[in-house]
Amino acid sequence: MILIDETNKIECCGCTACANICPKNCINMIDDFEGFLYPKVDIDKCVNCGLCEKICPIKNKFNGRNETEAYVAQHKQKKVLDESSSGGAFSAIANYVINKGGVVFGVGYDESLNVVYKYIESIDRINLLRGSKYVQSYLGKSLNEAKCFLENGRLVCFSGTPCQIAGLKAYLGKDYNNLITIDLVCHGVPSPKLWRRYLDYHISKSHSSINEINFRMKTYGYHSGTMGIMFTNGKVYRGSARVDYMLKSFFSEISSRPSCYDCAFKTVSHNSDFTIFDCWNFSKMVPKIKDNDRGYTAILIHTKKAKNILNQLTNEIEYYKIDLNEVIKLDGKMVKRSAVPHASRKSFYEILNCKSLPKTIEETIPISATDKIIEKLKVSIYKFGMIKIAQKIKNIK
Ligand SMILES: Cc1cc2nc3c(=O)[nH]c(=O)nc-3n(C[C@H](O)[C@H](O)[C@H](O)COP(=O)(O)OP(=O)(O)OC[C@H]3O[C@@H](n4cnc5c(N)ncnc54)[C@H](O)[C@@H]3O)c2cc1C
Ligand code: SF4
Ligand code: SF4
Ligand code: SF4
């Protein structure tokens, strides 16, 4: 009896490996009431071959060890850095792969702004994948498409959350010399349903469709990342994690997938080539250089392949070797431990299903009057060009 679709929700990260491997094509990924996808088996078609359970990366955790080294990097191009969430290391690796004739898989938006996987084959399209989207991404047919490219001998770079990379590797079932994997340090993913509710809220409030969106605008600097929405009617919305509904839900640990609170991929040794994450404490890691507040990527190198690539990125990025234990202690806590759920996590999506988004936030993670005032002050101070001074005096982020 195959139980893959009766799995405890904590034991399914939604990587889609089971649905892709099934020889009878009888597993569909169906969303639950929170808006997260889970496998559903068509019992009439299932032949009990057991493949789906055999390859599930949660049921078969990676126990390997590698000689991990740590680096911190910043892209040399201002435009790339402005569009990247941290230091633009992803773009440098993507550029390397495309220059070698390869293809890069990553996460962008579709025409309705759903957060989806896509692949790119030219350098002028790297911007489509640049920047973190703090939502669980739709993998679609990406695992299968990546396998086809690999089998045809094409160089493939696949980036994603650790569970998505583990799902890809489980599905592939063997090592490919022509595969480069990049995973992100990740504390959780909110559901696509929450994201849709957030988009609809803004579209209705501004009476306009959305032209562009950025979860981590650096208008106020890297250390004060802000959600930015550019509407087609010319309006612009900016909101920090203090007041923005999406960022506040994400950072308060109230909206992540159940598997994220007991994540099976919290180890320093990863089954990927690169692990990338935010380096907030650059000045402590590299004291001889002043933090320019434009963003730095911490990079863990797990394989010789990754080290060899990093050595060839000197035209794109400035990078420095740093102490592995120190970067994990200062910036990489989420490398090793899962997020602790917010006290109202259980009721969050139940409330969202029957009330408006603002009402849901008000009832679960209310925005304080102080936070509203600080946010307004920040905007005014910025307009008068005094944001850097205010940040230094009052630590306004
Ligand atoms: C859901 C999520 C949670 C994260 N949590 C943390 C954290 O707790 N601590 C931390 O230090 N860093 C976290 N990060 C990573 C961080 O935000 C940066 O992405 C990272 O520092 C790399 O930045 P970069 O400037 O080098 O590249 P960027 O250009 O910013 O990175 C883009 C890369 O992220 C991928 N990506 C974007 N959105 C998604 C998505 N929804 N799912 C899968 N892949 C995606 C793209 O495909 C691309 O490979 C998280 C990222 C995501 C997507
Ligand atoms: S973790 Fe992946 S392989 Fe395992 S049940 Fe969930 S979707 Fe399927
Ligand atoms: S047991 Fe085999 S046929 Fe049945 S769902 Fe799993 S992979 Fe598909
Ligand atoms: S926290 Fe773990 S389970 Fe959740 S998205 Fe990240 S890697 Fe996947």
GROMACS .gro file of C-alpha atoms and ligand atoms in nm:
model
  474
    1MET     CA    1   0.000   0.000   0.000
    2ILE     CA    2   0.156   0.332  -0.108
    3LEU     CA    3   0.113   0.608   0.146
    4ILE     CA    4   0.297   0.897  -0.018
    5ASP     CA    5  -0.019   1.110  -0.035
    6GLU     CA    6  -0.117   1.039   0.325
    7THR     CA    7   0.214   1.172   0.448
    8ASN     CA    8   0.212   1.386   0.758
    9LYS     CA    9   0.232   1.740   0.618
   10ILE     CA   10   0.552   1.807   0.811
   11GLU     CA   11   0.709   1.528   0.603
   12CYS     CA   12   0.639   1.676   0.262
   13CYS     CA   13   0.824   1.983   0.131
   14GLY     CA   14   0.642   1.975  -0.205
   15CYS     CA   15   0.955   1.905  -0.411
   16THR     CA   16   0.750   1.714  -0.677
   17ALA     CA   17   1.016   1.440  -0.715
   18CYS     CA   18   0.754   1.168  -0.651
   19ALA     CA   19   0.514   1.311  -0.910
   20ASN     CA   20   0.794   1.331  -1.167
   21ILE     CA   21   0.931   0.979  -1.108
   22CYS     CA   22   0.599   0.791  -1.108
   23PRO     CA   23   0.605   0.551  -1.408
   24LYS     CA   24   0.224   0.552  -1.427
   25ASN     CA   25   0.201   0.929  -1.407
   26CYS     CA   26  -0.059   0.886  -1.137
   27ILE     CA   27   0.061   1.145  -0.882
   28ASN     CA   28  -0.084   1.495  -0.906
   29MET     CA   29   0.026   1.787  -0.691
   30ILE     CA   30  -0.292   1.936  -0.539
   31ASP     CA   31  -0.314   2.241  -0.315
   32ASP     CA   32  -0.456   2.218   0.037
   33PHE     CA   33  -0.663   2.482   0.219
   34GLU     CA   34  -0.347   2.681   0.299
   35GLY     CA   35  -0.247   2.686  -0.067
   36PHE     CA   36   0.054   2.449  -0.049
   37LEU     CA   37   0.087   2.163  -0.300
   38TYR     CA   38   0.089   1.798  -0.183
   39PRO     CA   39   0.100   1.472  -0.384
   40LYS     CA   40  -0.230   1.294  -0.447
   41VAL     CA   41  -0.214   0.940  -0.587
   42ASP     CA   42  -0.473   0.806  -0.829
   43ILE     CA   43  -0.509   0.466  -0.662
   44ASP     CA   44  -0.678   0.310  -0.968
   45LYS     CA   45  -0.367   0.371  -1.179
   46CYS     CA   46  -0.102   0.300  -0.908
   47VAL     CA   47   0.086  -0.032  -0.948
   48ASN     CA   48   0.253  -0.023  -0.607
   49CYS     CA   49   0.605  -0.007  -0.749
   50GLY     CA   50   0.721   0.193  -0.446
   51LEU     CA   51   0.944   0.431  -0.648
   52CYS     CA   52   0.778   0.744  -0.512
   53GLU     CA   53   0.855   0.655  -0.151
   54LYS     CA   54   1.200   0.523  -0.236
   55ILE     CA   55   1.319   0.853  -0.379
   56CYS     CA   56   1.141   1.101  -0.147
   57PRO     CA   57   1.426   1.325  -0.018
   58ILE     CA   58   1.260   1.367   0.321
   59LYS     CA   59   1.230   0.994   0.377
   60ASN     CA   60   1.590   0.950   0.251
   61LYS     CA   61   1.787   1.233   0.402
   62PHE     CA   62   2.130   1.331   0.265
   63ASN     CA   63   2.393   1.215   0.514
   64GLY     CA   64   2.703   1.293   0.309
   65ARG     CA   65   2.991   1.509   0.424
   66ASN     CA   66   3.197   1.747   0.220
   67GLU     CA   67   3.486   1.986   0.278
   68THR     CA   68   3.278   2.303   0.298
   69GLU     CA   69   3.456   2.640   0.270
   70ALA     CA   70   3.305   2.985   0.321
   71TYR     CA   71   3.342   3.304   0.117
   72VAL     CA   72   3.169   3.639   0.095
   73ALA     CA   73   3.114   3.813  -0.238
   74GLN     CA   74   2.983   4.132  -0.395
   75HIS     CA   75   2.906   4.182  -0.763
   76LYS     CA   76   3.104   4.456  -0.937
   77GLN     CA   77   2.813   4.590  -1.147
   78LYS     CA   78   2.587   4.838  -0.965
   79LYS     CA   79   2.278   4.744  -1.169
   80VAL     CA   80   2.317   4.373  -1.087
   81LEU     CA   81   2.376   4.454  -0.721
   82ASP     CA   82   2.070   4.681  -0.704
   83GLU     CA   83   1.849   4.405  -0.848
   84SER     CA   84   1.995   4.123  -0.634
   85SER     CA   85   1.874   4.046  -0.283
   86SER     CA   86   2.221   4.036  -0.134
   87GLY     CA   87   2.557   4.051  -0.317
   88GLY     CA   88   2.463   3.920  -0.663
   89ALA     CA   89   2.665   3.595  -0.641
   90PHE     CA   90   2.383   3.406  -0.814
   91SER     CA   91   2.407   3.634  -1.120
   92ALA     CA   92   2.783   3.582  -1.146
   93ILE     CA   93   2.743   3.202  -1.146
   94ALA     CA   94   2.454   3.222  -1.394
   95ASN     CA   95   2.665   3.441  -1.622
   96TYR     CA   96   2.949   3.184  -1.610
   97VAL     CA   97   2.712   2.899  -1.703
   98ILE     CA   98   2.552   3.085  -1.994
   99ASN     CA   99   2.893   3.192  -2.127
  100LYS     CA  100   2.981   2.821  -2.142
  101GLY     CA  101   2.670   2.754  -2.353
  102GLY     CA  102   2.465   2.633  -2.057
  103VAL     CA  103   2.112   2.679  -1.932
  104VAL     CA  104   2.009   2.822  -1.593
  105PHE     CA  105   1.697   2.720  -1.398
  106GLY     CA  106   1.567   2.954  -1.131
  107VAL     CA  107   1.263   3.137  -1.002
  108GLY     CA  108   1.087   3.432  -1.163
  109TYR     CA  109   0.730   3.548  -1.229
  110ASP     CA  110   0.472   3.444  -1.488
  111GLU     CA  111   0.242   3.697  -1.658
  112SER     CA  112   0.006   3.692  -1.354
  113LEU     CA  113   0.300   3.740  -1.112
  114ASN     CA  114   0.278   3.383  -0.982
  115VAL     CA  115   0.621   3.274  -0.852
  116VAL     CA  116   0.736   3.007  -1.096
  117TYR     CA  117   1.041   2.818  -1.219
  118LYS     CA  118   1.179   2.907  -1.560
  119TYR     CA  119   1.499   2.848  -1.748
  120ILE     CA  120   1.708   3.098  -1.937
  121GLU     CA  121   1.975   3.062  -2.202
  122SER     CA  122   2.097   3.419  -2.257
  123ILE     CA  123   2.275   3.669  -2.033
  124ASP     CA  124   2.019   3.945  -2.093
  125ARG     CA  125   1.755   3.725  -1.926
  126ILE     CA  126   1.940   3.663  -1.595
  127ASN     CA  127   1.745   3.957  -1.448
  128LEU     CA  128   1.427   3.744  -1.475
  129LEU     CA  129   1.562   3.512  -1.203
  130ARG     CA  130   1.746   3.772  -0.997
  131GLY     CA  131   1.622   3.852  -0.646
  132SER     CA  132   1.447   3.644  -0.378
  133LYS     CA  133   1.074   3.589  -0.401
  134TYR     CA  134   0.965   3.485  -0.051
  135VAL     CA  135   0.693   3.245  -0.166
  136GLN     CA  136   0.695   2.872  -0.248
  137SER     CA  137   0.768   2.853  -0.620
  138TYR     CA  138   0.582   2.631  -0.872
  139LEU     CA  139   0.829   2.378  -1.011
  140GLY     CA  140   0.600   2.274  -1.297
  141LYS     CA  141   0.792   2.048  -1.537
  142SER     CA  142   1.134   2.188  -1.442
  143LEU     CA  143   1.282   1.866  -1.299
  144ASN     CA  144   1.200   1.683  -1.619
  145GLU     CA  145   1.320   1.966  -1.842
  146ALA     CA  146   1.651   1.984  -1.652
  147LYS     CA  147   1.698   1.609  -1.695
  148CYS     CA  148   1.644   1.636  -2.073
  149PHE     CA  149   1.910   1.908  -2.102
  150LEU     CA  150   2.151   1.702  -1.888
  151GLU     CA  151   2.098   1.386  -2.092
  152ASN     CA  152   2.168   1.589  -2.407
  153GLY     CA  153   2.505   1.692  -2.260
  154ARG     CA  154   2.413   2.055  -2.196
  155LEU     CA  155   2.567   2.236  -1.896
  156VAL     CA  156   2.280   2.296  -1.650
  157CYS     CA  157   2.270   2.522  -1.345
  158PHE     CA  158   1.971   2.461  -1.117
  159SER     CA  159   1.902   2.698  -0.827
  160GLY     CA  160   1.640   2.682  -0.554
  161THR     CA  161   1.566   2.608  -0.191
  162PRO     CA  162   1.758   2.314  -0.034
  163CYS     CA  163   1.449   2.092  -0.057
  164GLN     CA  164   1.403   2.173  -0.427
  165ILE     CA  165   1.767   2.085  -0.498
  166ALA     CA  166   1.729   1.765  -0.292
  167GLY     CA  167   1.414   1.683  -0.492
  168LEU     CA  168   1.596   1.736  -0.822
  169LYS     CA  169   1.886   1.514  -0.713
  170ALA     CA  170   1.650   1.243  -0.587
  171TYR     CA  171   1.461   1.250  -0.916
  172LEU     CA  172   1.780   1.237  -1.126
  173GLY     CA  173   1.909   0.942  -0.921
  174LYS     CA  174   2.270   0.982  -1.035
  175ASP     CA  175   2.546   1.244  -1.051
  176TYR     CA  176   2.595   1.446  -1.367
  177ASN     CA  177   2.929   1.621  -1.435
  178ASN     CA  178   2.738   1.881  -1.634
  179LEU     CA  179   2.509   1.979  -1.343
  180ILE     CA  180   2.580   2.275  -1.112
  181THR     CA  181   2.346   2.325  -0.818
  182ILE     CA  182   2.295   2.634  -0.604
  183ASP     CA  183   2.075   2.627  -0.297
  184LEU     CA  184   1.974   2.916  -0.074
  185VAL     CA  185   1.975   2.920   0.300
  186CYS     CA  186   1.607   2.926   0.368
  187HIS     CA  187   1.395   2.961   0.679
  188GLY     CA  188   1.065   2.895   0.511
  189VAL     CA  189   0.825   2.959   0.225
  190PRO     CA  190   0.479   3.119   0.252
  191SER     CA  191   0.207   2.975   0.028
  192PRO     CA  192   0.120   3.090  -0.325
  193LYS     CA  193  -0.233   3.150  -0.193
  194LEU     CA  194  -0.111   3.414   0.053
  195TRP     CA  195   0.091   3.572  -0.229
  196ARG     CA  196  -0.216   3.589  -0.456
  197ARG     CA  197  -0.421   3.749  -0.176
  198TYR     CA  198  -0.142   4.003  -0.123
  199LEU     CA  199  -0.125   4.091  -0.496
  200ASP     CA  200  -0.504   4.121  -0.524
  201TYR     CA  201  -0.511   4.348  -0.217
  202HIS     CA  202  -0.258   4.588  -0.373
  203ILE     CA  203  -0.415   4.580  -0.720
  204SER     CA  204  -0.755   4.665  -0.574
  205LYS     CA  205  -0.617   4.934  -0.340
  206SER     CA  206  -0.422   5.116  -0.609
  207HIS     CA  207  -0.682   5.062  -0.888
  208SER     CA  208  -0.398   4.952  -1.112
  209SER     CA  209  -0.222   4.643  -1.238
  210ILE     CA  210   0.138   4.581  -1.135
  211ASN     CA  211   0.430   4.650  -1.362
  212GLU     CA  212   0.718   4.531  -1.147
  213ILE     CA  213   0.774   4.392  -0.799
  214ASN     CA  214   1.082   4.355  -0.581
  215PHE     CA  215   1.084   4.189  -0.236
  216ARG     CA  216   1.415   4.346  -0.145
  217MET     CA  217   1.448   4.699  -0.286
  218LYS     CA  218   1.765   4.868  -0.168
  219THR     CA  219   1.622   5.224  -0.179
  220TYR     CA  220   1.713   5.272   0.188
  221GLY     CA  221   2.022   5.048   0.161
  222TYR     CA  222   2.086   4.673   0.188
  223HIS     CA  223   2.039   4.674   0.563
  224SER     CA  224   1.689   4.825   0.528
  225GLY     CA  225   1.542   4.602   0.254
  226THR     CA  226   1.193   4.704   0.144
  227MET     CA  227   0.912   4.549  -0.061
  228GLY     CA  228   0.865   4.761  -0.372
  229ILE     CA  229   0.564   4.753  -0.608
  230MET     CA  230   0.562   4.963  -0.924
  231PHE     CA  231   0.208   4.999  -1.066
  232THR     CA  232   0.121   5.057  -1.430
  233ASN     CA  233  -0.055   5.385  -1.335
  234GLY     CA  234   0.281   5.520  -1.213
  235LYS     CA  235   0.217   5.475  -0.839
  236VAL     CA  236   0.493   5.320  -0.628
  237TYR     CA  237   0.443   5.132  -0.299
  238ARG     CA  238   0.726   5.068  -0.053
  239GLY     CA  239   0.694   4.888   0.280
  240SER     CA  240   0.949   4.737   0.517
  241ALA     CA  241   0.897   4.415   0.714
  242ARG     CA  242   0.769   4.637   0.992
  243VAL     CA  243   0.446   4.718   0.805
  244ASP     CA  244   0.430   4.522   0.478
  245TYR     CA  245   0.178   4.235   0.500
  246MET     CA  246   0.385   3.990   0.294
  247LEU     CA  247   0.724   4.059   0.452
  248LYS     CA  248   0.574   4.071   0.801
  249SER     CA  249   0.403   3.733   0.751
  250PHE     CA  250   0.725   3.586   0.612
  251PHE     CA  251   0.963   3.713   0.880
  252SER     CA  252   0.728   3.651   1.175
  253GLU     CA  253   0.721   3.275   1.090
  254ILE     CA  254   0.343   3.266   1.070
  255SER     CA  255   0.297   3.162   0.709
  256SER     CA  256   0.559   2.902   0.614
  257ARG     CA  257   0.488   2.552   0.489
  258PRO     CA  258   0.453   2.303   0.779
  259SER     CA  259   0.769   2.113   0.668
  260CYS     CA  260   0.974   2.431   0.717
  261TYR     CA  261   0.934   2.418   1.095
  262ASP     CA  262   1.106   2.079   1.107
  263CYS     CA  263   1.316   2.116   0.794
  264ALA     CA  264   1.499   1.801   0.688
  265PHE     CA  265   1.775   2.001   0.514
  266LYS     CA  266   1.935   2.186   0.802
  267THR     CA  267   2.299   2.081   0.775
  268VAL     CA  268   2.625   2.256   0.690
  269SER     CA  269   2.713   1.982   0.438
  270HIS     CA  270   2.469   2.019   0.151
  271ASN     CA  271   2.403   1.796  -0.146
  272SER     CA  272   2.463   2.101  -0.369
  273ASP     CA  273   2.772   2.271  -0.516
  274PHE     CA  274   2.701   2.619  -0.374
  275THR     CA  275   2.489   2.743  -0.083
  276ILE     CA  276   2.419   3.117  -0.085
  277PHE     CA  277   2.271   3.349   0.178
  278ASP     CA  278   2.272   3.700   0.318
  279CYS     CA  279   2.591   3.829   0.477
  280TRP     CA  280   2.473   4.103   0.713
  281ASN     CA  281   2.797   4.113   0.913
  282PHE     CA  282   3.043   4.174   0.630
  283SER     CA  283   3.241   4.429   0.830
  284LYS     CA  284   3.301   4.176   1.109
  285MET     CA  285   3.404   3.906   0.861
  286VAL     CA  286   3.630   4.129   0.650
  287PRO     CA  287   3.731   4.409   0.893
  288LYS     CA  288   3.977   4.575   0.654
  289ILE     CA  289   3.693   4.680   0.417
  290LYS     CA  290   3.403   4.914   0.499
  291ASP     CA  291   3.051   4.779   0.441
  292ASN     CA  292   2.907   4.992   0.155
  293ASP     CA  293   2.545   4.890   0.236
  294ARG     CA  294   2.487   4.753  -0.116
  295GLY     CA  295   2.469   4.385  -0.018
  296TYR     CA  296   2.696   4.086   0.024
  297THR     CA  297   2.635   3.717  -0.048
  298ALA     CA  298   2.781   3.457   0.187
  299ILE     CA  299   2.880   3.152  -0.022
  300LEU     CA  300   2.942   2.800   0.101
  301ILE     CA  301   3.147   2.594  -0.143
  302HIS     CA  302   3.077   2.222  -0.105
  303THR     CA  303   3.255   2.070  -0.406
  304LYS     CA  304   3.571   2.101  -0.618
  305LYS     CA  305   3.346   2.191  -0.911
  306ALA     CA  306   3.215   2.494  -0.718
  307LYS     CA  307   3.564   2.602  -0.610
  308ASN     CA  308   3.686   2.584  -0.967
  309ILE     CA  309   3.393   2.801  -1.084
  310LEU     CA  310   3.441   3.056  -0.804
  311ASN     CA  311   3.806   3.095  -0.908
  312GLN     CA  312   3.685   3.197  -1.254
  313LEU     CA  313   3.447   3.470  -1.134
  314THR     CA  314   3.707   3.738  -1.059
  315ASN     CA  315   3.588   3.964  -1.343
  316GLU     CA  316   3.234   3.962  -1.202
  317ILE     CA  317   3.268   3.965  -0.824
  318GLU     CA  318   3.500   4.073  -0.544
  319TYR     CA  319   3.526   3.786  -0.301
  320TYR     CA  320   3.703   3.701   0.023
  321LYS     CA  321   3.758   3.374   0.207
  322ILE     CA  322   3.600   3.386   0.552
  323ASP     CA  323   3.574   3.159   0.854
  324LEU     CA  324   3.299   2.897   0.810
  325ASN     CA  325   3.206   2.873   1.178
  326GLU     CA  326   3.200   3.250   1.219
  327VAL     CA  327   2.972   3.315   0.921
  328ILE     CA  328   2.733   3.044   1.038
  329LYS     CA  329   2.735   3.187   1.389
  330LEU     CA  330   2.678   3.547   1.277
  331ASP     CA  331   2.464   3.515   0.961
  332GLY     CA  332   2.386   3.154   0.892
  333LYS     CA  333   2.184   3.038   1.190
  334MET     CA  334   1.922   2.912   0.947
  335VAL     CA  335   2.183   2.683   0.788
  336LYS     CA  336   2.155   2.460   1.092
  337ARG     CA  337   1.820   2.518   1.258
  338SER     CA  338   1.454   2.535   1.161
  339ALA     CA  339   1.232   2.833   1.227
  340VAL     CA  340   1.009   2.831   1.534
  341PRO     CA  341   0.642   2.871   1.436
  342HIS     CA  342   0.456   3.183   1.549
  343ALA     CA  343   0.200   3.115   1.824
  344SER     CA  344  -0.083   3.190   1.577
  345ARG     CA  345   0.059   2.978   1.290
  346LYS     CA  346  -0.222   2.721   1.316
  347SER     CA  347  -0.501   2.974   1.281
  348PHE     CA  348  -0.335   3.207   1.029
  349TYR     CA  349  -0.459   3.041   0.708
  350GLU     CA  350  -0.796   2.954   0.865
  351ILE     CA  351  -0.851   3.324   0.931
  352LEU     CA  352  -0.717   3.418   0.587
  353ASN     CA  353  -0.970   3.183   0.429
  354CYS     CA  354  -1.266   3.371   0.574
  355LYS     CA  355  -1.142   3.727   0.628
  356SER     CA  356  -0.960   3.997   0.433
  357LEU     CA  357  -0.580   4.010   0.437
  358PRO     CA  358  -0.564   4.331   0.648
  359LYS     CA  359  -0.809   4.178   0.899
  360THR     CA  360  -0.603   3.854   0.914
  361ILE     CA  361  -0.286   4.053   0.987
  362GLU     CA  362  -0.468   4.264   1.246
  363GLU     CA  363  -0.589   3.951   1.430
  364THR     CA  364  -0.261   3.758   1.419
  365ILE     CA  365   0.044   3.986   1.381
  366PRO     CA  366  -0.089   4.339   1.436
  367ILE     CA  367   0.122   4.633   1.324
  368SER     CA  368   0.194   4.857   1.621
  369ALA     CA  369   0.130   5.233   1.618
  370THR     CA  370   0.503   5.286   1.680
  371ASP     CA  371   0.595   5.082   1.373
  372LYS     CA  372   0.350   5.282   1.160
  373ILE     CA  373   0.501   5.610   1.283
  374ILE     CA  374   0.861   5.492   1.228
  375GLU     CA  375   0.773   5.384   0.874
  376LYS     CA  376   0.615   5.722   0.793
  377LEU     CA  377   0.910   5.905   0.947
  378LYS     CA  378   1.147   5.698   0.739
  379VAL     CA  379   0.975   5.797   0.416
  380SER     CA  380   0.984   6.169   0.507
  381ILE     CA  381   1.347   6.154   0.621
  382TYR     CA  382   1.437   5.980   0.296
  383LYS     CA  383   1.263   6.249   0.092
  384PHE     CA  384   1.482   6.511   0.261
  385GLY     CA  385   1.794   6.305   0.183
  386MET     CA  386   1.878   6.239   0.546
  387ILE     CA  387   1.818   5.864   0.569
  388LYS     CA  388   2.186   5.769   0.626
  389ILE     CA  389   2.219   6.016   0.914
  390ALA     CA  390   1.891   5.898   1.073
  391GLN     CA  391   1.993   5.533   1.039
  392LYS     CA  392   2.318   5.606   1.221
  393ILE     CA  393   2.153   5.801   1.503
  394LYS     CA  394   1.834   5.602   1.561
  395ASN     CA  395   1.904   5.268   1.395
  396ILE     CA  396   1.600   5.318   1.167
  397LYS     CA  397   1.579   5.017   0.935
  398LIG     C1  398   1.221   3.161   0.021
  398LIG     C2  399   1.358   3.215   0.055
  398LIG     C3  400   1.399   3.220   0.188
  398LIG     C4  401   1.525   3.269   0.220
  398LIG     N1  402   1.564   3.273   0.351
  398LIG     C5  403   1.687   3.320   0.384
  398LIG     C6  404   1.732   3.324   0.520
  398LIG     O1  405   1.658   3.285   0.611
  398LIG     N2  406   1.856   3.370   0.547
  398LIG     C7  407   1.940   3.411   0.447
  398LIG     O2  408   2.052   3.454   0.477
  398LIG     N3  409   1.903   3.409   0.317
  398LIG     C8  410   1.778   3.364   0.284
  398LIG     N4  411   1.740   3.358   0.151
  398LIG     C9  412   1.841   3.388   0.047
  398LIG    C10  413   1.862   3.536   0.018
  398LIG     O3  414   1.737   3.603   0.015
  398LIG    C11  415   1.931   3.557  -0.117
  398LIG     O4  416   1.859   3.495  -0.219
  398LIG    C12  417   2.070   3.505  -0.122
  398LIG     O5  418   2.145   3.579  -0.029
  398LIG    C13  419   2.133   3.512  -0.261
  398LIG     O6  420   2.138   3.642  -0.305
  398LIG     P1  421   2.214   3.690  -0.438
  398LIG     O7  422   2.217   3.839  -0.431
  398LIG     O8  423   2.342   3.617  -0.454
  398LIG     O9  424   2.123   3.639  -0.556
  398LIG     P2  425   1.974   3.678  -0.594
  398LIG    O10  426   1.973   3.727  -0.733
  398LIG    O11  427   1.911   3.762  -0.494
  398LIG    O12  428   1.913   3.531  -0.584
  398LIG    C14  429   1.825   3.484  -0.670
  398LIG    C15  430   1.823   3.335  -0.657
  398LIG    O13  431   1.717   3.296  -0.571
  398LIG    C16  432   1.633   3.205  -0.641
  398LIG     N5  433   1.498   3.223  -0.590
  398LIG    C17  434   1.429   3.337  -0.580
  398LIG     N6  435   1.310   3.316  -0.527
  398LIG    C18  436   1.301   3.182  -0.503
  398LIG    C19  437   1.200   3.099  -0.451
  398LIG     N7  438   1.083   3.145  -0.411
  398LIG     N8  439   1.225   2.966  -0.443
  398LIG    C20  440   1.343   2.915  -0.485
  398LIG     N9  441   1.443   2.991  -0.533
  398LIG    C21  442   1.422   3.123  -0.542
  398LIG    C22  443   1.651   3.244  -0.787
  398LIG    O14  444   1.620   3.137  -0.870
  398LIG    C23  445   1.799   3.275  -0.791
  398LIG    O15  446   1.874   3.158  -0.797
  398LIG    C24  447   1.613   3.311   0.117
  398LIG    C25  448   1.570   3.307  -0.017
  398LIG    C26  449   1.444   3.259  -0.048
  398LIG    C27  450   1.401   3.256  -0.193
  399SF4     S1  451   0.872   1.561  -0.021
  399SF4    FE1  452   0.871   1.557  -0.245
  399SF4     S2  453   0.894   1.339  -0.297
  399SF4    FE2  454   0.838   1.347  -0.079
  399SF4     S3  455   0.614   1.326  -0.078
  399SF4    FE3  456   0.656   1.546  -0.082
  399SF4     S4  457   0.656   1.604  -0.299
  399SF4    FE4  458   0.673   1.381  -0.289
  400SF4     S1  459   0.387   0.335  -0.613
  400SF4    FE1  460   0.466   0.360  -0.820
  400SF4     S2  461   0.285   0.372  -0.948
  400SF4    FE2  462   0.215   0.402  -0.739
  400SF4     S3  463   0.215   0.623  -0.711
  400SF4    FE3  464   0.414   0.551  -0.642
  400SF4     S4  465   0.547   0.566  -0.819
  400SF4    FE4  466   0.336   0.581  -0.894
  401SF4     S1  467   1.278   2.562   0.517
  401SF4    FE1  468   1.332   2.357   0.446
  401SF4     S2  469   1.138   2.265   0.383
  401SF4    FE2  470   1.105   2.487   0.396
  401SF4     S3  471   1.139   2.560   0.189
  401SF4    FE3  472   1.332   2.583   0.300
  401SF4     S4  473   1.441   2.392   0.256
  401SF4    FE4  474   1.230   2.357   0.201
   0.00000   0.00000   0.00000
